[in-house]
Coordinates of N, CA and C in Angstrom, one line a residue:
X1 N 130.8 25.4 93.3 CA 131.2 26.2 92.1 C 130.6 25.6 90.8
X2 N 130.2 26.5 90.0 CA 129.7 26.1 88.7 C 130.8 26.1 87.7
X3 N 131.2 24.8 87.3 CA 132.3 24.6 86.4 C 131.8 24.7 85.0
X4 N 132.7 25.1 84.1 CA 132.3 25.2 82.6 C 132.2 23.8 82.1
X5 N 131.4 23.6 81.0 CA 131.4 22.3 80.3 C 132.7 22.0 79.7
X6 N 133.3 20.9 80.0 CA 134.6 20.6 79.7 C 134.7 19.2 79.0
X7 N 135.4 19.2 77.9 CA 135.7 17.9 77.2 C 137.2 17.9 76.8
X8 N 137.8 16.7 77.2 CA 139.2 16.6 76.9 C 139.4 15.5 75.9
X9 N 140.2 15.8 74.8 CA 140.5 14.9 73.8 C 141.9 14.3 74.1
X10 N 141.9 13.0 74.1 CA 143.1 12.3 74.6 C 143.5 11.1 73.8
X11 N 144.7 10.5 74.0 CA 145.0 9.2 73.6 C 145.0 8.3 74.9
X12 N 144.4 7.1 74.8 CA 144.4 6.3 76.0 C 145.8 5.9 76.4
X13 N 146.1 6.2 77.7 CA 147.5 5.8 78.1 C 148.5 6.9 78.0
X14 N 148.2 7.9 77.2 CA 149.2 9.0 77.1 C 149.5 9.7 78.4
X15 N 150.8 9.8 78.7 CA 151.2 10.4 80.0 C 150.7 11.9 80.1
X16 N 150.7 12.6 79.0 CA 150.2 14.0 79.1 C 148.7 14.1 79.2
X17 N 148.0 13.2 78.6 CA 146.6 13.1 78.8 C 146.3 12.7 80.3
X18 N 147.0 11.7 80.8 CA 146.8 11.2 82.2 C 147.0 12.3 83.2
X19 N 148.0 13.1 82.9 CA 148.3 14.3 83.8 C 147.1 15.2 83.9
X20 N 146.5 15.6 82.8 CA 145.4 16.5 82.8 C 144.2 15.8 83.5
X21 N 143.9 14.6 83.2 CA 142.7 13.9 83.7 C 142.8 13.7 85.2
X22 N 144.0 13.3 85.7 CA 144.2 13.2 87.1 C 144.0 14.5 87.9
X23 N 144.6 15.6 87.2 CA 144.5 16.9 87.8 C 143.1 17.4 87.9
X24 N 142.3 17.3 86.9 CA 140.9 17.7 86.9 C 140.1 16.9 87.9
X25 N 140.3 15.6 88.0 CA 139.6 14.8 89.0 C 140.0 15.3 90.4
X26 N 141.3 15.6 90.6 CA 141.7 16.0 92.0 C 141.0 17.2 92.4
X27 N 140.7 18.1 91.5 CA 140.1 19.4 91.9 C 138.5 19.3 91.8
X28 N 138.0 18.1 91.4 CA 136.6 18.0 91.3 C 136.0 18.7 90.2
X29 N 136.7 18.8 89.1 CA 136.2 19.5 87.9 C 135.6 18.5 86.9
X30 N 134.3 18.5 86.7 CA 133.7 17.5 85.9 C 134.1 17.7 84.4
X31 N 134.3 16.6 83.7 CA 134.8 16.6 82.4 C 134.5 15.3 81.7
X32 N 134.3 15.4 80.4 CA 134.1 14.3 79.5 C 135.4 14.0 78.8
X33 N 135.5 12.8 78.2 CA 136.7 12.4 77.5 C 136.3 11.9 76.1
X34 N 137.1 12.3 75.1 CA 136.9 11.8 73.8 C 138.3 11.2 73.4
X35 N 138.2 9.9 72.9 CA 139.5 9.3 72.5 C 139.7 9.7 71.0
X36 N 140.8 10.4 70.8 CA 141.2 10.8 69.5 C 141.8 9.7 68.7
X37 N 141.6 9.7 67.4 CA 142.2 8.6 66.5 C 143.7 8.7 66.6
X38 N 144.3 7.5 66.7 CA 145.8 7.4 66.8 C 146.4 7.8 65.4
X39 N 145.8 7.4 64.3 CA 146.3 7.7 63.0 C 146.1 9.2 62.7
X40 N 147.2 10.0 62.5 CA 147.1 11.4 62.2 C 146.1 11.7 61.1
X41 N 146.1 10.9 60.1 CA 145.2 11.2 58.9 C 143.7 11.1 59.3
X42 N 143.4 10.4 60.4 CA 142.0 10.3 60.8 C 141.7 11.1 62.1
X43 N 142.7 11.8 62.6 CA 142.5 12.6 63.8 C 141.8 13.9 63.6
X44 N 140.7 14.1 64.3 CA 140.0 15.4 64.1 C 139.9 16.0 65.5
X45 N 140.5 17.2 65.7 CA 140.5 17.9 66.9 C 139.9 19.3 66.7
X46 N 139.2 19.8 67.7 CA 138.6 21.1 67.6 C 139.5 22.2 67.1
X47 N 140.7 22.2 67.4 CA 141.7 23.3 67.0 C 142.1 23.1 65.6
X48 N 141.9 21.9 65.0 CA 142.5 21.6 63.7 C 143.9 21.1 63.8
X49 N 144.4 21.0 65.0 CA 145.8 20.5 65.2 C 145.9 19.0 65.3
X50 N 147.0 18.5 65.7 CA 147.2 17.0 65.8 C 147.7 16.5 67.1
X51 N 147.9 17.4 68.1 CA 148.5 17.0 69.4 C 147.4 17.0 70.5
X52 N 147.5 15.9 71.3 CA 146.6 15.8 72.5 C 147.5 15.8 73.7
X53 N 146.9 16.2 74.9 CA 145.5 16.5 75.1 C 145.1 17.9 74.6
X54 N 143.9 18.0 74.3 CA 143.3 19.3 73.9 C 141.9 19.3 74.6
X55 N 141.6 20.5 75.2 CA 140.4 20.6 75.9 C 139.5 21.7 75.3
X56 N 138.2 21.4 75.3 CA 137.2 22.4 75.0 C 136.5 22.7 76.3
X57 N 136.7 24.0 76.7 CA 136.2 24.4 78.0 C 135.3 25.6 77.7
X58 N 134.0 25.3 77.9 CA 133.0 26.3 77.5 C 133.2 26.6 76.0
X59 N 133.4 27.8 75.6 CA 133.7 28.2 74.2 C 135.2 28.3 73.9
X60 N 136.0 28.0 74.8 CA 137.5 28.0 74.6 C 138.0 26.7 74.2
X61 N 139.0 26.7 73.2 CA 139.7 25.5 72.8 C 141.1 25.7 73.3
X62 N 141.6 24.8 74.1 CA 142.9 24.9 74.8 C 143.7 23.7 74.5
X63 N 144.7 23.8 73.6 CA 145.7 22.6 73.4 C 146.8 22.7 74.5
X64 N 147.4 21.5 74.7 CA 148.6 21.4 75.6 C 148.2 21.2 77.0
X65 N 148.9 20.2 77.7 CA 148.5 19.8 79.0 C 148.8 21.0 80.0
X66 N 149.9 21.6 80.0 CA 150.2 22.7 80.9 C 149.2 23.9 80.6
X67 N 149.0 24.2 79.4 CA 148.1 25.3 79.0 C 146.7 25.1 79.6
X68 N 146.2 23.8 79.6 CA 144.9 23.5 80.1 C 144.9 23.8 81.6
X69 N 145.9 23.4 82.3 CA 145.9 23.6 83.8 C 146.1 25.1 84.1
X70 N 146.9 25.8 83.3 CA 147.0 27.3 83.4 C 145.7 27.9 83.2
X71 N 144.9 27.5 82.2 CA 143.6 28.1 81.9 C 142.7 28.0 83.1
X72 N 142.7 26.8 83.8 CA 141.8 26.7 85.0 C 142.3 27.6 86.1
X73 N 143.6 27.7 86.2 CA 144.2 28.6 87.3 C 143.8 30.0 87.0
X74 N 143.9 30.5 85.8 CA 143.6 31.9 85.4 C 142.1 32.2 85.6
X75 N 141.3 31.2 85.2 CA 139.8 31.5 85.2 C 139.1 31.1 86.5
X76 N 139.7 30.1 87.2 CA 139.0 29.6 88.4 C 139.8 29.4 89.6
X77 N 141.1 29.9 89.6 CA 141.9 29.8 90.8 C 142.2 28.4 91.3
X78 N 142.4 27.5 90.4 CA 142.5 26.1 90.8 C 143.9 25.8 91.5
X79 N 144.8 26.7 91.4 CA 146.1 26.5 92.1 C 146.9 25.3 91.6
X80 N 146.8 25.0 90.3 CA 147.7 24.0 89.8 C 149.2 24.5 89.8
X81 N 149.3 25.8 89.6 CA 150.7 26.4 89.6 C 150.7 27.4 90.8
X82 N 150.9 26.9 92.0 CA 150.8 27.8 93.2 C 152.1 28.7 93.2
X83 N 152.1 29.6 94.2 CA 153.2 30.5 94.3 C 154.5 29.9 94.8
X84 N 154.3 28.6 95.3 CA 155.5 27.9 95.7 C 156.6 28.0 94.7
X85 N 157.9 28.3 95.2 CA 159.0 28.5 94.3 C 159.2 27.3 93.3
X86 N 159.4 27.6 92.1 CA 159.8 26.8 91.0 C 158.8 25.6 90.6
X87 N 157.5 25.7 91.1 CA 156.6 24.6 90.7 C 156.4 24.5 89.2
X88 N 156.3 25.7 88.5 CA 156.1 25.7 87.1 C 157.4 25.1 86.4
X89 N 158.6 25.5 86.9 CA 159.8 24.9 86.3 C 159.9 23.4 86.5
X90 N 159.5 23.0 87.7 CA 159.5 21.6 88.0 C 158.6 20.8 87.2
X91 N 157.4 21.4 86.9 CA 156.4 20.7 86.1 C 156.9 20.5 84.7
X92 N 157.6 21.6 84.2 CA 158.1 21.5 82.8 C 159.3 20.6 82.8
X93 N 160.1 20.5 83.8 CA 161.2 19.6 83.8 C 160.7 18.1 83.8
X94 N 159.7 17.9 84.6 CA 159.2 16.5 84.6 C 158.5 16.1 83.2
X95 N 157.9 17.1 82.6 CA 157.2 16.8 81.3 C 158.1 16.8 80.1
X96 N 159.2 17.5 80.2 CA 160.0 17.7 78.9 C 161.5 17.4 79.1
X97 N 161.9 16.9 80.3 CA 163.3 16.7 80.5 C 163.7 15.2 80.5
X98 N 164.6 14.9 81.4 CA 165.2 13.5 81.4 C 164.2 12.4 81.6
X99 N 163.2 12.6 82.5 CA 162.2 11.6 82.8 C 161.4 11.4 81.6
X100 N 161.0 12.5 81.0 CA 160.2 12.3 79.7 C 160.9 11.6 78.6
X101 N 162.2 11.9 78.5 CA 163.0 11.2 77.6 C 163.1 9.7 77.9
X102 N 163.2 9.4 79.1 CA 163.3 8.0 79.5 C 162.0 7.3 79.2
X103 N 160.9 8.0 79.4 CA 159.6 7.4 79.1 C 159.5 7.0 77.6
X104 N 160.0 7.9 76.7 CA 160.0 7.6 75.3 C 161.0 6.5 75.0
X105 N 162.2 6.5 75.6 CA 163.2 5.5 75.3 C 162.7 4.1 75.7
X106 N 162.2 4.0 76.9 CA 161.9 2.7 77.4 C 160.5 2.2 76.9
X107 N 159.7 3.0 76.4 CA 158.4 2.6 75.8 C 158.5 2.4 74.3
X108 N 159.4 3.1 73.6 CA 159.4 3.1 72.2 C 160.8 2.7 71.5
X109 N 161.9 2.9 72.2 CA 163.2 2.8 71.5 C 163.9 1.5 71.9
X110 N 164.1 1.3 73.2 CA 164.8 0.2 73.7 C 164.0 -1.1 73.5
X111 N 164.6 -2.0 72.7 CA 163.8 -3.1 72.2 C 163.2 -4.0 73.3
X112 N 163.9 -4.4 74.3 CA 163.3 -5.3 75.3 C 162.1 -4.7 76.0
X113 N 162.1 -3.4 76.3 CA 161.0 -2.8 77.0 C 159.9 -2.3 76.0
X114 N 160.3 -2.0 74.8 CA 159.3 -1.7 73.8 C 158.4 -3.0 73.6
X115 N 159.1 -4.2 73.6 CA 158.3 -5.4 73.4 C 157.3 -5.6 74.5
X116 N 157.6 -5.2 75.7 CA 156.6 -5.5 76.8 C 155.6 -4.3 76.9
X117 N 155.8 -3.2 76.3 CA 154.9 -2.1 76.4 C 154.1 -1.8 75.2
X118 N 154.7 -1.0 74.3 CA 153.9 -0.5 73.1 C 153.6 -1.7 72.1
X119 N 154.6 -2.6 72.0 CA 154.4 -3.7 71.1 C 153.3 -4.6 71.6
X120 N 153.4 -4.9 72.9 CA 152.4 -5.7 73.6 C 151.0 -5.1 73.5
X121 N 150.9 -3.7 73.7 CA 149.6 -3.0 73.6 C 149.1 -3.1 72.2
X122 N 150.0 -3.0 71.2 CA 149.6 -3.1 69.8 C 149.0 -4.4 69.5
X123 N 149.7 -5.5 70.0 CA 149.2 -6.8 69.7 C 147.9 -7.1 70.3
X124 N 147.7 -6.5 71.5 CA 146.4 -6.6 72.2 C 145.3 -6.0 71.5
X125 N 145.6 -4.9 70.8 CA 144.6 -4.1 70.1 C 144.2 -4.7 68.7
X126 N 145.0 -5.6 68.2 CA 144.8 -6.2 66.9 C 143.5 -7.1 66.9
X127 N 142.7 -7.0 65.9 CA 141.6 -8.0 65.9 C 142.0 -9.4 65.9
X128 N 141.2 -10.2 66.6 CA 141.6 -11.6 66.8 C 141.7 -12.4 65.5
X129 N 140.9 -11.9 64.4 CA 141.0 -12.7 63.2 C 142.3 -12.5 62.4
X130 N 143.1 -11.6 62.9 CA 144.5 -11.5 62.3 C 145.4 -12.5 63.0
X131 N 145.7 -13.5 62.3 CA 146.4 -14.6 62.9 C 147.9 -14.6 62.6
X132 N 148.2 -14.1 61.4 CA 149.6 -14.2 60.9 C 150.3 -12.9 60.9
X133 N 151.6 -12.9 61.2 CA 152.4 -11.7 61.1 C 152.0 -10.6 62.0
X134 N 151.4 -10.9 63.2 CA 150.9 -9.9 64.1 C 152.0 -9.0 64.5
X135 N 153.1 -9.5 64.9 CA 154.2 -8.7 65.4 C 154.7 -7.8 64.3
X136 N 154.8 -8.3 63.1 CA 155.3 -7.5 62.0 C 154.3 -6.3 61.7
X137 N 153.1 -6.6 61.8 CA 152.1 -5.5 61.6 C 152.2 -4.4 62.6
X138 N 152.4 -4.8 63.9 CA 152.5 -3.8 64.9 C 153.9 -3.0 64.7
X139 N 154.9 -3.7 64.4 CA 156.2 -3.0 64.2 C 156.2 -2.1 63.0
X140 N 155.5 -2.5 62.0 CA 155.4 -1.6 60.8 C 154.6 -0.3 61.2
X141 N 153.5 -0.5 61.9 CA 152.7 0.6 62.4 C 153.5 1.6 63.3
X142 N 154.3 1.0 64.1 CA 155.1 1.8 65.1 C 156.4 2.4 64.5
X143 N 156.8 2.0 63.4 CA 158.1 2.4 62.9 C 158.4 3.9 62.8
X144 N 157.5 4.6 62.2 CA 157.6 6.1 62.1 C 157.7 6.7 63.5
X145 N 156.8 6.3 64.4 CA 156.8 6.8 65.8 C 158.1 6.5 66.5
X146 N 158.5 5.3 66.3 CA 159.8 4.9 67.0 C 161.0 5.8 66.5
X147 N 161.0 6.0 65.3 CA 162.1 6.9 64.7 C 162.0 8.3 65.3
X148 N 160.8 8.9 65.3 CA 160.6 10.2 65.8 C 160.9 10.3 67.3
X149 N 160.4 9.3 68.0 CA 160.6 9.4 69.5 C 162.1 9.1 69.8
X150 N 162.8 8.4 69.0 CA 164.2 8.2 69.3 C 165.0 9.5 69.2
X151 N 164.7 10.3 68.2 CA 165.3 11.6 68.1 C 165.0 12.5 69.3
X152 N 163.7 12.5 69.7 CA 163.3 13.3 70.8 C 163.9 12.8 72.1
X153 N 163.9 11.5 72.3 CA 164.5 11.0 73.5 C 166.0 11.3 73.7
X154 N 166.7 11.3 72.5 CA 168.1 11.6 72.5 C 168.3 13.1 73.0
X155 N 167.5 14.0 72.6 CA 167.6 15.4 73.0 C 167.3 15.5 74.5
X156 N 166.2 14.9 74.9 CA 165.8 15.1 76.3 C 166.7 14.4 77.3
X157 N 167.3 13.2 76.9 CA 168.2 12.5 77.8 C 169.6 13.1 77.8
X158 N 170.0 13.5 76.7 CA 171.4 14.0 76.7 C 172.5 13.0 76.7
X159 N 172.2 11.7 76.4 CA 173.2 10.7 76.4 C 173.0 9.9 75.1
X160 N 174.0 9.0 74.8 CA 173.9 8.2 73.6 C 172.9 7.0 73.9
X161 N 171.9 6.8 73.0 CA 170.9 5.9 73.3 C 171.3 4.4 73.1
X162 N 172.5 4.2 72.4 CA 173.0 2.9 72.3 C 173.5 2.3 73.6
X163 N 173.7 3.2 74.6 CA 174.3 2.8 75.9 C 173.1 2.8 76.9
X164 N 172.4 1.7 77.0 CA 171.3 1.6 77.9 C 171.7 1.9 79.4
X165 N 172.9 1.5 79.8 CA 173.3 1.7 81.1 C 173.5 3.2 81.4
X166 N 173.9 4.0 80.4 CA 174.0 5.4 80.6 C 172.6 6.1 80.7
X167 N 171.6 5.6 79.9 CA 170.3 6.0 80.0 C 169.7 5.7 81.4
X168 N 170.0 4.5 81.9 CA 169.5 4.1 83.2 C 170.1 5.0 84.3
X169 N 171.4 5.3 84.2 CA 172.0 6.2 85.1 C 171.5 7.6 85.1
X170 N 171.3 8.1 83.9 CA 170.7 9.5 83.8 C 169.3 9.5 84.4
X171 N 168.5 8.5 84.2 CA 167.2 8.4 84.8 C 167.2 8.4 86.3
X172 N 168.1 7.5 86.8 CA 168.2 7.4 88.3 C 168.7 8.7 88.9
X173 N 169.6 9.4 88.3 CA 170.1 10.7 88.8 C 168.9 11.7 88.8
X174 N 168.2 11.7 87.8 CA 167.1 12.7 87.7 C 166.0 12.4 88.7
X175 N 165.7 11.1 88.9 CA 164.7 10.7 89.9 C 165.2 11.1 91.3
X176 N 166.5 11.0 91.5 CA 167.1 11.4 92.8 C 166.9 12.9 93.0
X177 N 167.0 13.7 91.9 CA 166.8 15.1 92.0 C 165.3 15.4 92.3
X178 N 164.4 14.7 91.7 CA 163.0 14.9 92.0 C 162.7 14.5 93.4
X179 N 163.3 13.4 93.9 CA 163.1 13.0 95.3 C 163.5 14.1 96.3
X180 N 164.6 14.8 95.9 CA 165.1 15.9 96.7 C 164.1 17.0 96.9
X181 N 163.1 17.1 96.0 CA 162.0 18.1 96.1 C 160.9 17.7 97.0
X182 N 161.1 16.5 97.6 CA 160.1 16.0 98.6 C 160.7 16.1 100.0
X183 N 160.2 17.0 100.8 CA 160.7 17.1 102.2 C 160.2 15.9 103.0
X184 N 160.9 15.6 104.0 CA 160.5 14.5 104.9 C 159.1 14.8 105.4
X185 N 158.2 13.8 105.3 CA 156.9 14.0 105.8 C 155.9 14.8 104.9
X186 N 156.5 15.3 103.8 CA 155.6 16.1 102.9 C 154.8 15.1 101.9
X187 N 153.6 15.5 101.7 CA 152.8 14.7 100.8 C 153.0 15.0 99.3
X188 N 153.4 16.2 99.0 CA 153.5 16.7 97.6 C 154.8 17.5 97.4
X189 N 155.2 17.6 96.2 CA 156.5 18.2 95.8 C 156.5 19.7 96.3
X190 N 157.7 20.0 96.8 CA 157.9 21.4 97.3 C 157.0 21.7 98.5
X191 N 156.5 20.7 99.1 CA 155.7 20.9 100.3 C 154.4 21.6 100.1
X192 N 153.9 21.5 98.8 CA 152.6 22.1 98.5 C 151.5 21.5 99.3
X193 N 150.4 22.3 99.6 CA 149.3 21.8 100.5 C 148.5 20.8 99.7
X194 N 148.5 20.9 98.4 CA 147.7 19.9 97.6 C 148.5 19.7 96.3
X195 N 148.2 18.6 95.6 CA 149.1 18.3 94.4 C 149.0 19.4 93.4
X196 N 150.2 19.7 92.9 CA 150.3 20.8 91.9 C 150.6 20.2 90.5
X197 N 150.7 21.0 89.5 CA 151.1 20.6 88.2 C 152.3 19.8 88.2
X198 N 153.3 20.1 89.0 CA 154.5 19.3 89.1 C 154.3 17.9 89.6
X199 N 153.4 17.7 90.6 CA 153.1 16.4 91.0 C 152.4 15.6 89.9
X200 N 151.4 16.2 89.3 CA 150.7 15.4 88.2 C 151.6 15.1 87.0
X201 N 152.5 16.0 86.7 CA 153.5 15.8 85.6 C 154.3 14.6 85.9
X202 N 155.0 14.6 87.0 CA 155.9 13.5 87.4 C 155.1 12.2 87.6
X203 N 154.0 12.3 88.2 CA 153.2 11.1 88.5 C 152.8 10.4 87.2
X204 N 152.4 11.1 86.2 CA 152.0 10.5 84.9 C 153.2 9.9 84.2
X205 N 154.3 10.6 84.3 CA 155.5 10.0 83.6 C 155.9 8.7 84.3
X206 N 155.9 8.6 85.6 CA 156.3 7.4 86.3 C 155.3 6.3 86.1
X207 N 154.0 6.6 85.8 CA 153.1 5.6 85.5 C 153.5 4.8 84.2
X208 N 154.1 5.5 83.3 CA 154.6 4.8 82.0 C 155.8 4.0 82.3
X209 N 156.5 4.2 83.4 CA 157.7 3.5 83.7 C 157.5 2.3 84.7
X210 N 156.7 2.6 85.7 CA 156.5 1.6 86.8 C 155.0 1.3 87.1
X211 N 154.1 2.0 86.5 CA 152.7 1.8 86.8 C 151.9 1.2 85.6
X212 N 150.6 1.5 85.6 CA 149.8 1.0 84.5 C 148.8 2.0 83.9
X213 N 149.1 3.3 84.2 CA 148.3 4.4 83.7 C 146.8 4.2 84.0
X214 N 146.5 3.9 85.2 CA 145.2 3.8 85.7 C 144.3 2.8 85.0
X215 N 143.1 3.1 84.6 CA 142.2 2.1 84.1 C 142.5 1.7 82.7
X216 N 143.5 2.3 82.1 CA 143.9 1.8 80.7 C 144.7 0.5 80.8
X217 N 145.3 0.3 82.0 CA 146.1 -0.9 82.2 C 147.2 -1.2 81.2
X218 N 147.9 -0.1 80.9 CA 149.0 -0.2 79.9 C 150.2 -0.9 80.6
X219 N 150.8 -1.9 80.0 CA 152.0 -2.5 80.6 C 153.1 -1.5 80.8
X220 N 153.8 -1.6 82.0 CA 154.8 -0.6 82.3 C 156.1 -1.1 81.7
X221 N 157.0 -0.1 81.5 CA 158.3 -0.4 80.8 C 159.4 -0.9 81.7
X222 N 159.4 -0.5 83.0 CA 160.5 -0.9 83.8 C 159.9 -1.5 85.2
X223 N 159.3 -2.6 85.2 CA 158.7 -3.1 86.4 C 159.7 -3.3 87.5
X224 N 161.0 -3.5 87.2 CA 162.0 -3.8 88.1 C 162.6 -2.6 88.8
X225 N 162.2 -1.4 88.3 CA 162.9 -0.1 88.7 C 162.7 0.2 90.2
X226 N 161.6 0.0 90.7 CA 161.4 0.3 92.1 C 162.3 -0.6 93.0
X227 N 162.3 -1.9 92.8 CA 163.1 -2.8 93.6 C 164.6 -2.5 93.4
X228 N 165.0 -2.0 92.2 CA 166.4 -1.8 91.9 C 166.9 -0.5 92.5
X229 N 166.0 0.4 93.0 CA 166.4 1.7 93.5 C 165.9 2.0 94.9
X230 N 166.4 1.2 95.9 CA 165.9 1.4 97.2 C 166.3 2.8 97.8
X231 N 167.3 3.5 97.2 CA 167.6 4.8 97.6 C 166.6 5.8 97.2
X232 N 165.6 5.4 96.4 CA 164.5 6.3 96.0 C 163.2 6.0 96.7
X233 N 163.3 5.4 97.9 CA 162.2 5.0 98.7 C 161.1 6.1 98.9
X234 N 161.6 7.3 99.2 CA 160.6 8.4 99.4 C 159.9 8.7 98.2
X235 N 160.5 8.7 97.0 CA 159.9 9.0 95.8 C 158.8 7.9 95.5
X236 N 159.2 6.6 95.7 CA 158.2 5.6 95.4 C 157.1 5.6 96.4
X237 N 157.3 6.0 97.6 CA 156.2 6.1 98.6 C 155.2 7.3 98.1
X238 N 155.8 8.4 97.6 CA 155.0 9.5 97.1 C 154.2 9.0 95.9
X239 N 154.8 8.2 95.0 CA 154.1 7.7 93.8 C 152.9 6.8 94.2
X240 N 153.2 5.9 95.2 CA 152.1 5.1 95.7 C 151.0 5.9 96.3
X241 N 151.3 7.0 97.0 CA 150.3 7.9 97.6 C 149.5 8.5 96.5
X242 N 150.1 9.0 95.4 CA 149.4 9.6 94.3 C 148.5 8.6 93.6
X243 N 148.9 7.4 93.5 CA 148.1 6.3 92.9 C 146.8 6.1 93.7
X244 N 147.0 6.1 95.0 CA 145.9 5.8 96.0 C 144.9 7.0 96.0
X245 N 145.4 8.2 96.1 CA 144.6 9.3 96.3 C 144.0 9.9 94.9
X246 N 144.8 9.7 93.9 CA 144.4 10.4 92.6 C 144.6 9.4 91.5
X247 N 143.8 8.3 91.5 CA 143.8 7.3 90.4 C 143.5 8.0 89.0
X248 N 144.2 7.5 88.0 CA 144.0 8.0 86.7 C 142.9 7.3 86.0
X249 N 141.9 8.1 85.6 CA 140.7 7.5 85.0 C 140.4 8.1 83.6
X250 N 140.5 7.2 82.6 CA 140.2 7.6 81.2 C 138.8 7.2 80.9
X251 N 138.3 6.1 81.4 CA 137.1 5.5 81.0 C 135.9 6.0 81.7
X252 N 134.7 5.8 81.1 CA 133.5 6.1 81.8 C 133.2 7.6 82.0
X253 N 133.8 8.4 81.1 CA 133.6 9.9 81.2 C 132.9 10.4 79.9
X254 N 131.7 10.3 79.8 CA 131.0 10.7 78.6 C 131.1 12.3 78.4
X255 N 131.3 12.7 77.2 CA 131.4 14.2 77.0 C 130.0 14.8 77.4
X256 N 130.1 16.0 78.0 CA 128.8 16.6 78.4 C 128.0 17.1 77.2
X257 N 126.7 17.0 77.3 CA 125.9 17.5 76.2 C 125.8 19.0 76.1
X258 N 125.8 19.5 74.9 CA 125.7 20.9 74.7 C 124.4 21.4 75.2
X259 N 124.3 22.6 75.8 CA 123.0 23.1 76.2 C 122.7 24.4 75.4

């Protein structure tokens, strides 16, 4: 198949960007990657917007992770959203519901896990010549994002964020519901023949909790979660299969040249 020239604008390690990149790779769709500036004032996207991922596919500009996958379904029959019941709803639930809220909470809000994830990544990104007040610099840079993500996490989780045990319980319950969508012996959610948007949505979210987001090697927020939830063994086996079959690759993808 002759695929259109495709470039995806991303943040390295973004769960929504990872979802799109893993999905395109899984279907063998060639694409380049452009790393967008993290600072909104310096971010330039083809749409003029501020949110990633955003794809330029041929002459079309397509913002939003689900919209990108829908675009390929509509134009090329890629079957990211198959006729299997509730795949679209399940994809949205994974991307916008309790699991997404937990990703924000444990990466940005809850101090112990923020220190091992986003703060650690920020410290790693600072130039070596900055020797003093490195933690203060990162915390200052992250302050506005942490405030914004706290509000969003509260909405998505539906529990009080000052009660970490309640957040953990809500996450465990939601992961149990996701596991219930995996039939015994099934490789993918809802028994789909190949991974759907729902699989890639949940996979990318779990990478921010217990993985490393592929070649970005971003520290995970809850490294203990797998061992602490043996009742979710089928879900963790599915996650391991996704990592093996569909590794997330941000790097080494030069944008295609215009012809």
